[in-house]
DNA sequence: CCAAAAGTGTTCCGTCTACACCCATGG
DNA sequence: CCATGGGTGTAGACGGAACACTTTTGG
């Protein structure tokens, strides 16, 4: 292979995954204690190095597959982080990706295998390196996009109640929403539809289940 | 230095700068013909490789200083681009940055030195590699943020007329705006203020000049 | 005196917000 | 029968959109 750029330096490039889930009415993040040096034992996002035969996004998908057992999920780039000393070990340039998954789909024994836990975002411990900043930026993106893009559904099962959906909105925006106004707004969305099915889990009366009816565009 | 990650691959990392300016009532981009292989002669964004002693943002600033002679400017990360074959030469992971500058501040002889030109965004030629995609993403960011963040002022001199400001909005959003409504909205912004000065360049009657009165927050 | 750009208000309509009560059911 | 969560409508406030004419002055 012809070498064009050989006079320049090369760097390790990693991806860090900010995996959001929704459980017990809260927005949660999958984090674990680092199992390698440096920073062994510190709370950290799950990440991995970019391989030679994969794009950044491929690397994020591979990492997320290892971590969650899931192949398809909502994935969005949060940004590149390249401060010289951002990693306490060596210089690593990292690209953060934000993923939204349905906690129920998560393969539970992978959780133990990787030593990760779901932690509520309002209750996060200090995180390794600049991971805190990545998380904050990811939440900012979610907040800004939640009304423009059908994000929230990725955090729920394919059948969901309006109450669940409202809880997702409230968790992401960190504010409470009026139930009637919320339901009115949701009725105007053309990509969700009511089914005949009823969820009896959470109430005696039962709540109508809704689903997406179109493939969501980027 | 202790080596922690040596089993992993390393990559060239570059920054590519999407430099917007506003001139002749149009939004323009600073692009030039590549002066190196591969792709010599193709239209391209201006970019550079990331050095060992600089962060990604430092690299973008350095590159922009070389290109424009300007030290301070609005700069925002557009995203990381890492497809395996995105660069026709070798694998290079690139982080795109979007800069907004006032064309009048631009050091004109640097333009010739670097062989770059201001080209209206509606009139761009095909660009090298994935640069087109970077530009589109940058424009999307500007459009989404123009009403949330005081962006537009970076494309104008420190004293500007409301007509100029409106032209910037129209150029970024690619749609025309009602003059009265626009001026009403601008009057509500607390960070711009009318001065006693009058611009006689563009009209016989003269137009009031405005300026920013607060340091802009991120 | 006229061409060219600056400047200025009002009305209408649609959207968002606030707000409280009845319903269905399992235990 | 009652506790629990599900479900519904209306009125007022507010903000955005449509719309046309007068002013100033250099040439």
Coordinates of C-alpha atoms (C1' of nucleotides) in Angstrom, one line a residue:
Chain A
X1 CA 0.0 0.0 0.0
X2 CA 1.3 3.4 -0.9
X3 CA 2.1 5.5 2.1
X4 CA 1.0 9.1 1.8
X5 CA 0.9 10.4 5.3
X6 CA 3.7 8.6 7.0
X7 CA 5.4 11.7 8.4
X8 CA 2.4 12.3 10.7
X9 CA 1.7 10.7 14.1
X10 CA -0.8 8.0 14.8
X11 CA -3.1 7.5 17.8
X12 CA -5.2 5.0 19.5
X13 CA -8.8 5.5 18.8
X14 CA -11.6 4.2 20.9
X15 CA -15.3 4.3 21.2
X16 CA -17.1 4.9 24.4
X17 CA -20.8 3.9 24.7
X18 CA -23.3 5.8 26.7
X19 CA -26.1 3.2 27.1
X20 CA -29.4 4.6 28.3
X21 CA -32.2 2.4 29.6
X22 CA -35.5 3.2 31.2
X23 CA -36.4 1.2 34.3
X24 CA -38.4 1.8 37.5
X25 CA -39.5 5.1 36.1
X26 CA -36.0 6.4 35.8
X27 CA -33.5 7.0 33.1
X28 CA -30.5 4.8 33.8
X29 CA -27.0 4.3 32.4
X30 CA -25.0 1.1 32.0
X31 CA -21.7 1.6 33.8
X32 CA -19.1 -0.7 35.3
X33 CA -15.9 -0.8 37.2
X34 CA -12.9 -0.8 35.0
X35 CA -11.3 -4.1 34.8
X36 CA -8.0 -2.9 33.4
X37 CA -5.2 -0.5 34.2
X38 CA -5.0 2.4 34.4
X39 CA -8.0 3.3 36.5
X40 CA -8.8 -0.3 37.5
X41 CA -11.9 -0.3 39.8
X42 CA -13.1 3.2 38.8
X43 CA -16.6 3.6 37.4
X44 CA -16.6 3.9 33.7
X45 CA -18.5 3.8 30.5
X46 CA -18.1 0.6 28.5
X47 CA -15.8 1.1 25.5
X48 CA -13.4 -0.5 23.1
X49 CA -10.6 0.3 20.6
X50 CA -11.4 0.8 17.0
X51 CA -10.2 -2.1 14.8
X52 CA -8.5 -1.8 11.4
X53 CA -11.4 -3.3 9.6
X54 CA -14.3 -1.4 11.1
X55 CA -15.6 2.1 10.9
X56 CA -16.2 4.1 14.1
X57 CA -19.9 3.1 14.0
X58 CA -19.0 -0.5 13.4
X59 CA -16.8 -0.4 16.4
X60 CA -19.6 1.1 18.5
X61 CA -22.0 -1.6 17.3
X62 CA -19.5 -4.4 18.0
X63 CA -18.8 -3.0 21.5
X64 CA -22.5 -2.8 22.2
X65 CA -23.1 -6.3 20.9
X66 CA -20.5 -7.6 23.3
X67 CA -22.0 -5.6 26.1
X68 CA -25.8 -6.1 25.6
X69 CA -26.2 -8.9 23.2
X70 CA -28.3 -6.6 21.0
X71 CA -27.7 -6.0 17.3
X72 CA -30.1 -3.2 16.4
X73 CA -30.5 -0.2 18.5
X74 CA -30.8 3.6 18.3
X75 CA -27.2 4.8 18.1
X76 CA -26.0 8.4 17.7
X77 CA -22.6 9.9 17.7
X78 CA -22.1 12.3 20.6
X79 CA -18.7 13.6 19.6
X80 CA -15.0 13.1 19.5
X81 CA -12.9 13.7 22.6
X82 CA -9.3 14.4 22.1
X83 CA -7.7 16.3 25.0
X84 CA -4.1 15.2 25.3
X85 CA -4.4 13.8 28.8
X86 CA -8.0 12.7 28.7
X87 CA -7.0 9.1 29.3
X88 CA -4.8 8.7 32.3
X89 CA -2.9 5.9 30.6
X90 CA -1.7 6.9 27.1
X91 CA -3.1 9.3 24.6
X92 CA -6.4 7.9 23.2
X93 CA -8.8 9.8 21.1
X94 CA -12.3 8.6 21.8
X95 CA -15.5 8.9 19.9
X96 CA -18.6 8.7 22.2
X97 CA -21.8 7.1 21.0
X98 CA -25.1 7.2 22.7
X99 CA -27.4 4.2 22.6
X100 CA -31.0 3.8 23.7
X101 CA -32.1 0.3 24.6
X102 CA -35.1 -1.4 26.1
X103 CA -33.9 -2.8 29.4
X104 CA -36.1 -5.8 29.0
X105 CA -34.2 -6.9 25.9
X106 CA -30.9 -6.7 27.8
X107 CA -29.2 -10.0 28.2
X108 CA -29.0 -10.2 32.0
X109 CA -26.2 -12.6 32.3
X110 CA -24.0 -10.4 30.2
X111 CA -24.5 -7.8 32.8
X112 CA -22.7 -10.0 35.4
X113 CA -20.1 -11.1 32.9
X114 CA -19.1 -7.6 32.2
X115 CA -19.6 -6.3 35.7
X116 CA -21.8 -3.5 34.6
X117 CA -24.8 -2.1 36.4
X118 CA -27.8 0.1 35.6
X119 CA -27.4 3.3 37.6
X120 CA -29.9 6.2 37.6
X121 CA -28.5 9.2 35.9
X122 CA -29.4 11.4 38.9
X123 CA -27.3 9.1 41.0
X124 CA -24.1 8.6 39.1
X125 CA -20.8 8.2 40.8
X126 CA -17.7 10.0 39.6
X127 CA -16.7 8.4 36.3
X128 CA -13.3 7.6 34.8
X129 CA -11.5 10.3 32.8
X130 CA -13.8 12.5 30.8
X131 CA -16.7 10.1 30.8
X132 CA -18.8 12.4 32.9
X133 CA -18.6 15.1 30.2
X134 CA -19.6 12.6 27.5
X135 CA -22.6 11.6 29.5
X136 CA -23.7 15.2 30.0
X137 CA -23.3 15.9 26.3
X138 CA -25.3 12.9 25.5
X139 CA -28.2 13.9 27.8
X140 CA -28.1 17.4 26.2
X141 CA -28.5 15.8 22.8
X142 CA -31.5 13.7 24.0
X143 CA -33.2 16.7 25.5
X144 CA -32.8 18.8 22.4
X145 CA -34.0 16.1 20.1
X146 CA -36.8 14.4 22.0
X147 CA -39.4 16.7 20.4
X148 CA -37.9 16.5 16.9
X149 CA -37.2 12.9 16.6
X150 CA -38.9 9.7 17.8
X151 CA -36.3 8.8 20.4
X152 CA -38.2 7.7 23.4
X153 CA -39.6 4.6 21.8
X154 CA -36.3 3.0 21.8
X155 CA -36.3 2.9 25.5
X156 CA -39.6 1.0 25.7
X157 CA -40.9 -2.4 24.5
X158 CA -42.6 -2.4 21.1
X159 CA -45.9 -2.3 22.9
X160 CA -46.1 0.5 25.5
X161 CA -48.6 2.5 27.4
X162 CA -48.9 6.3 27.2
X163 CA -48.1 6.4 30.9
X164 CA -44.8 4.7 30.2
X165 CA -44.1 7.0 27.3
X166 CA -44.8 10.0 29.5
X167 CA -42.4 8.7 32.2
X168 CA -39.7 8.5 29.6
X169 CA -40.2 12.1 28.5
X170 CA -40.2 13.2 32.1
X171 CA -37.1 11.2 32.9
X172 CA -35.2 12.7 29.9
X173 CA -36.4 16.2 30.4
X174 CA -36.2 16.0 34.2
X175 CA -39.5 17.8 34.6
X176 CA -43.1 16.7 35.1
X177 CA -45.6 17.0 32.3
X178 CA -49.3 17.5 32.4
X179 CA -51.0 14.2 31.6
X180 CA -53.8 15.6 29.5
X181 CA -51.6 17.9 27.5
X182 CA -49.1 15.1 26.9
X183 CA -51.7 12.7 25.6
X184 CA -53.2 15.3 23.3
X185 CA -49.7 15.9 21.8
X186 CA -49.2 12.2 21.4
X187 CA -52.5 11.8 19.6
X188 CA -51.2 14.2 16.9
X189 CA -48.2 12.1 16.1
X190 CA -48.9 10.0 13.1
X191 CA -46.3 7.3 13.8
X192 CA -47.9 5.9 16.9
X193 CA -51.1 4.0 17.0
X194 CA -53.4 2.5 19.6
X195 CA -53.8 -1.3 19.5
X196 CA -56.6 -3.3 20.9
X197 CA -54.3 -4.8 23.5
X198 CA -54.5 -3.9 27.1
X199 CA -51.8 -3.9 29.7
X200 CA -52.9 -5.1 33.1
X201 CA -49.5 -5.1 34.8
X202 CA -49.6 -1.6 36.2
X203 CA -53.2 -1.0 37.0
X204 CA -56.5 -2.8 37.7
X205 CA -58.4 -1.0 35.0
X206 CA -55.8 -1.8 32.4
X207 CA -54.1 0.6 30.0
X208 CA -54.2 0.7 26.2
X209 CA -51.0 -0.4 24.5
X210 CA -49.6 1.6 21.7
X211 CA -47.0 0.9 19.0
X212 CA -45.1 2.5 16.3
X213 CA -46.6 2.0 12.9
X214 CA -43.9 3.4 10.6
X215 CA -40.3 2.7 10.2
X216 CA -38.6 5.7 11.8
X217 CA -36.4 7.9 9.7
X218 CA -33.1 9.2 10.9
Chain B
X1 CA 6.2 6.0 29.6
X2 CA 4.2 3.0 30.6
X3 CA 2.5 1.3 27.7
X4 CA -1.0 0.2 28.4
X5 CA -2.7 -0.2 25.1
X6 CA 0.1 -1.3 22.8
X7 CA -1.7 -4.3 21.4
X8 CA -4.2 -2.0 19.6
X9 CA -3.9 -0.3 16.3
X10 CA -3.2 3.4 15.8
X11 CA -4.5 5.7 13.2
X12 CA -3.8 9.1 11.6
X13 CA -6.2 11.6 12.9
X14 CA -6.9 14.9 11.2
X15 CA -9.2 17.8 11.5
X16 CA -11.2 19.3 8.6
X17 CA -12.4 22.8 8.8
X18 CA -15.7 24.0 7.4
X19 CA -15.2 27.7 7.3
X20 CA -18.3 29.7 6.7
X21 CA -18.4 33.4 5.7
X22 CA -21.1 35.8 4.6
X23 CA -20.5 37.9 1.6
X24 CA -22.6 39.5 -1.2
X25 CA -25.7 38.3 0.7
X26 CA -24.7 34.7 0.5
X27 CA -23.4 32.1 2.8
X28 CA -20.0 31.0 1.5
X29 CA -17.5 28.3 2.2
X30 CA -13.7 28.5 2.1
X31 CA -12.5 25.6 -0.1
X32 CA -9.5 25.0 -2.2
X33 CA -7.9 22.6 -4.6
X34 CA -5.9 19.9 -2.9
X35 CA -2.2 20.5 -3.2
X36 CA -1.1 17.0 -2.2
X37 CA -1.6 13.4 -3.2
X38 CA -3.9 11.6 -3.3
X39 CA -6.7 13.7 -4.8
X40 CA -4.4 16.5 -6.0
X41 CA -6.5 19.2 -7.7
X42 CA -9.8 18.1 -6.3
X43 CA -11.9 20.7 -4.4
X44 CA -11.5 20.1 -0.7
X45 CA -12.0 21.5 2.8
X46 CA -8.9 22.8 4.4
X47 CA -7.5 20.4 7.1
X48 CA -4.5 19.2 8.9
X49 CA -3.2 16.3 11.0
X50 CA -3.4 16.3 14.7
X51 CA -0.1 16.8 16.4
X52 CA 1.1 15.0 19.5
X53 CA 1.0 18.1 21.7
X54 CA -2.4 19.4 20.8
X55 CA -6.0 18.5 21.5
X56 CA -8.4 18.1 18.6
X57 CA -9.6 21.6 19.2
X58 CA -6.1 23.0 19.3
X59 CA -5.4 21.3 16.0
X60 CA -8.5 23.0 14.5
X61 CA -7.5 26.4 15.9
X62 CA -3.9 26.0 14.5
X63 CA -5.2 24.9 11.1
X64 CA -7.6 27.9 11.0
X65 CA -4.9 30.3 12.1
X66 CA -2.7 29.1 9.2
X67 CA -5.6 29.4 6.8
X68 CA -7.2 32.7 7.9
X69 CA -4.8 34.5 10.1
X70 CA -7.5 34.6 12.8
X71 CA -7.1 33.5 16.4
X72 CA -10.5 33.8 17.9
X73 CA -13.6 32.6 16.2
X74 CA -16.7 30.7 16.7
X75 CA -15.8 27.0 16.5
X76 CA -17.9 24.0 16.9
X77 CA -17.3 20.3 16.5
X78 CA -19.4 18.7 13.7
X79 CA -18.4 15.1 14.4
X80 CA -16.0 12.4 13.8
X81 CA -15.8 10.6 10.5
X82 CA -14.2 7.2 10.4
X83 CA -15.3 5.1 7.5
X84 CA -12.5 2.8 6.5
X85 CA -12.0 4.2 3.1
X86 CA -13.2 7.7 3.6
X87 CA -9.8 9.0 2.6
X88 CA -8.7 7.7 -0.8
X89 CA -5.1 7.6 0.5
X90 CA -4.7 5.8 3.7
X91 CA -7.0 5.3 6.6
X92 CA -7.5 8.7 8.4
X93 CA -10.0 9.4 11.0
X94 CA -11.1 12.9 10.8
X95 CA -12.9 15.3 13.1
X96 CA -14.8 18.0 11.4
X97 CA -15.0 21.5 12.9
X98 CA -17.2 24.3 11.7
X99 CA -16.0 27.9 12.0
X100 CA -17.9 31.1 11.4
X101 CA -15.8 34.1 10.4
X102 CA -16.3 37.6 9.3
X103 CA -15.1 37.7 5.7
X104 CA -13.7 41.2 6.1
X105 CA -11.3 40.0 8.8
X106 CA -10.0 37.4 6.6
X107 CA -6.4 38.0 5.5
X108 CA -6.7 38.2 1.8
X109 CA -3.2 37.3 0.8
X110 CA -3.5 34.1 2.8
X111 CA -6.3 33.2 0.4
X112 CA -3.9 33.2 -2.5
X113 CA -1.1 31.6 -0.6
X114 CA -3.3 28.6 0.2
X115 CA -5.2 28.6 -3.1
X116 CA -8.6 28.7 -1.4
X117 CA -11.7 30.5 -2.5
X118 CA -15.0 31.6 -1.2
X119 CA -17.7 29.6 -2.8
X120 CA -21.4 30.0 -2.2
X121 CA -22.9 27.0 -0.5
X122 CA -25.6 26.7 -3.2
X123 CA -22.9 26.5 -5.8
X124 CA -20.4 24.0 -4.4
X125 CA -18.5 21.7 -6.7
X126 CA -18.1 18.0 -5.8
X127 CA -15.7 17.8 -2.8
X128 CA -12.9 15.4 -2.0
X129 CA -13.7 12.2 -0.1
X130 CA -16.6 12.7 2.4
X131 CA -16.2 16.5 2.7
X132 CA -19.6 17.0 1.2
X133 CA -21.2 15.1 4.0
X134 CA -19.3 17.1 6.6
X135 CA -20.6 20.3 5.0
X136 CA -24.1 19.1 5.0
X137 CA -23.9 18.1 8.6
X138 CA -22.4 21.5 9.5
X139 CA -25.2 23.4 7.8
X140 CA -27.8 21.2 9.6
X141 CA -26.2 22.2 12.9
X142 CA -26.3 25.9 12.1
X143 CA -29.9 25.7 11.1
X144 CA -30.9 23.9 14.2
X145 CA -29.0 26.2 16.5
X146 CA -29.5 29.6 14.9
X147 CA -32.5 30.3 17.1
X148 CA -31.1 28.9 20.2
X149 CA -27.6 30.4 20.1
X150 CA -26.2 33.7 19.0
X151 CA -24.4 32.3 16.0
X152 CA -25.1 34.7 13.2
X153 CA -23.1 37.6 14.7
X154 CA -19.9 35.7 14.1
X155 CA -20.4 36.1 10.3
X156 CA -20.8 39.9 10.6
X157 CA -18.6 42.8 11.6
X158 CA -18.9 44.0 15.2
X159 CA -21.2 46.7 14.0
X160 CA -23.9 45.5 11.7
X161 CA -27.3 46.5 10.5
X162 CA -30.5 44.6 11.0
X163 CA -30.8 44.1 7.3
X164 CA -27.4 42.4 7.2
X165 CA -28.4 40.2 10.2
X166 CA -31.6 39.2 8.4
X167 CA -29.7 38.3 5.3
X168 CA -27.5 36.0 7.4
X169 CA -30.6 34.3 8.8
X170 CA -32.0 34.0 5.4
X171 CA -28.8 32.5 4.0
X172 CA -28.5 30.0 6.7
X173 CA -32.1 28.9 6.7
X174 CA -32.4 29.2 3.0
X175 CA -35.8 30.9 3.2
X176 CA -37.0 34.5 3.2
X177 CA -38.2 36.1 6.4
X178 CA -40.7 38.9 6.9
X179 CA -38.8 42.1 7.7
X180 CA -41.2 43.4 10.4
X181 CA -41.5 40.1 12.2
X182 CA -37.8 39.6 12.1
X183 CA -37.1 43.1 13.6
X184 CA -39.6 42.5 16.3
X185 CA -37.9 39.3 17.3
X186 CA -34.5 40.9 17.3
X187 CA -35.7 43.7 19.5
X188 CA -36.6 41.1 22.1
X189 CA -33.0 39.8 22.3
X190 CA -31.2 41.3 25.2
X191 CA -27.7 40.8 23.9
X192 CA -27.9 43.1 20.9
X193 CA -28.2 46.9 21.2
X194 CA -28.7 49.8 18.9
X195 CA -25.8 52.3 18.6
X196 CA -26.0 55.9 17.6
X197 CA -24.0 55.1 14.6
X198 CA -25.4 55.0 11.1
X199 CA -24.2 53.0 8.1
X200 CA -24.5 54.9 4.8
X201 CA -22.9 52.2 2.6
X202 CA -25.9 50.4 1.6
X203 CA -28.6 53.1 1.5
X204 CA -29.1 56.8 1.0
X205 CA -31.2 57.1 4.1
X206 CA -28.7 55.2 6.3
X207 CA -29.3 52.2 8.6
X208 CA -28.8 52.1 12.3
X209 CA -25.8 50.0 13.4
X210 CA -26.2 47.4 16.1
X211 CA -23.7 45.5 18.2
X212 CA -23.5 42.7 20.8
X213 CA -23.4 44.0 24.3
X214 CA -22.7 40.9 26.3
X215 CA -20.1 38.2 26.1
X216 CA -21.9 35.3 24.4
X217 CA -22.3 32.1 26.4
X218 CA -21.7 28.7 24.9
Chain C
dC1 C1' -37.9 64.3 -7.9
dC2 C1' -37.3 59.6 -7.8
dA3 C1' -35.1 55.2 -6.9
dA4 C1' -33.7 52.5 -3.1
dA5 C1' -33.4 50.8 1.2
dA6 C1' -35.0 51.7 6.3
dG7 C1' -38.3 51.6 9.3
dT8 C1' -42.7 50.7 11.6
dG9 C1' -48.2 48.0 14.1
dT10 C1' -52.2 45.4 14.0
dT11 C1' -55.0 41.6 13.4
dC12 C1' -55.6 36.8 13.2
dC13 C1' -55.0 32.2 14.1
dG14 C1' -53.0 28.2 15.9
dT15 C1' -50.5 26.3 19.8
dC16 C1' -49.3 25.7 24.5
dT17 C1' -50.8 25.8 29.3
dA18 C1' -53.4 25.4 33.3
dC19 C1' -56.7 22.9 35.5
dA20 C1' -60.3 18.6 38.0
dC21 C1' -63.1 15.0 37.7
dC22 C1' -65.1 10.3 36.4
dC23 C1' -64.0 5.3 35.0
dA24 C1' -62.9 0.5 35.5
dT25 C1' -61.2 -3.2 38.1
dG26 C1' -58.8 -6.4 41.4
dG27 C1' -58.3 -7.4 45.8
Chain D
dC1 C1' -66.2 -0.9 48.4
dC2 C1' -62.2 1.4 47.9
dA3 C1' -57.6 2.2 46.4
dT4 C1' -55.1 2.6 42.2
dG5 C1' -53.9 4.1 38.0
dG6 C1' -56.4 5.3 33.2
dG7 C1' -58.7 8.3 30.7
dT8 C1' -60.9 12.8 29.1
dG9 C1' -62.2 18.7 27.6
dT10 C1' -62.3 23.6 27.8
dA11 C1' -61.0 28.3 28.3
dG12 C1' -57.4 31.9 28.4
dA13 C1' -52.7 33.3 27.3
dC14 C1' -49.2 33.6 24.3
dG15 C1' -46.4 33.7 20.4
dG16 C1' -45.9 33.4 15.4
dA17 C1' -47.5 34.7 10.7
dA18 C1' -49.5 37.6 7.4
dC19 C1' -49.7 41.9 5.6
dA20 C1' -48.5 47.7 3.2
dC21 C1' -47.2 52.0 3.6
dT22 C1' -44.2 56.1 5.1
dT23 C1' -39.5 58.1 5.6
dT24 C1' -35.1 59.7 4.2
dT25 C1' -31.7 61.2 1.1
dG26 C1' -28.0 60.9 -2.6
dG27 C1' -27.7 61.4 -7.2

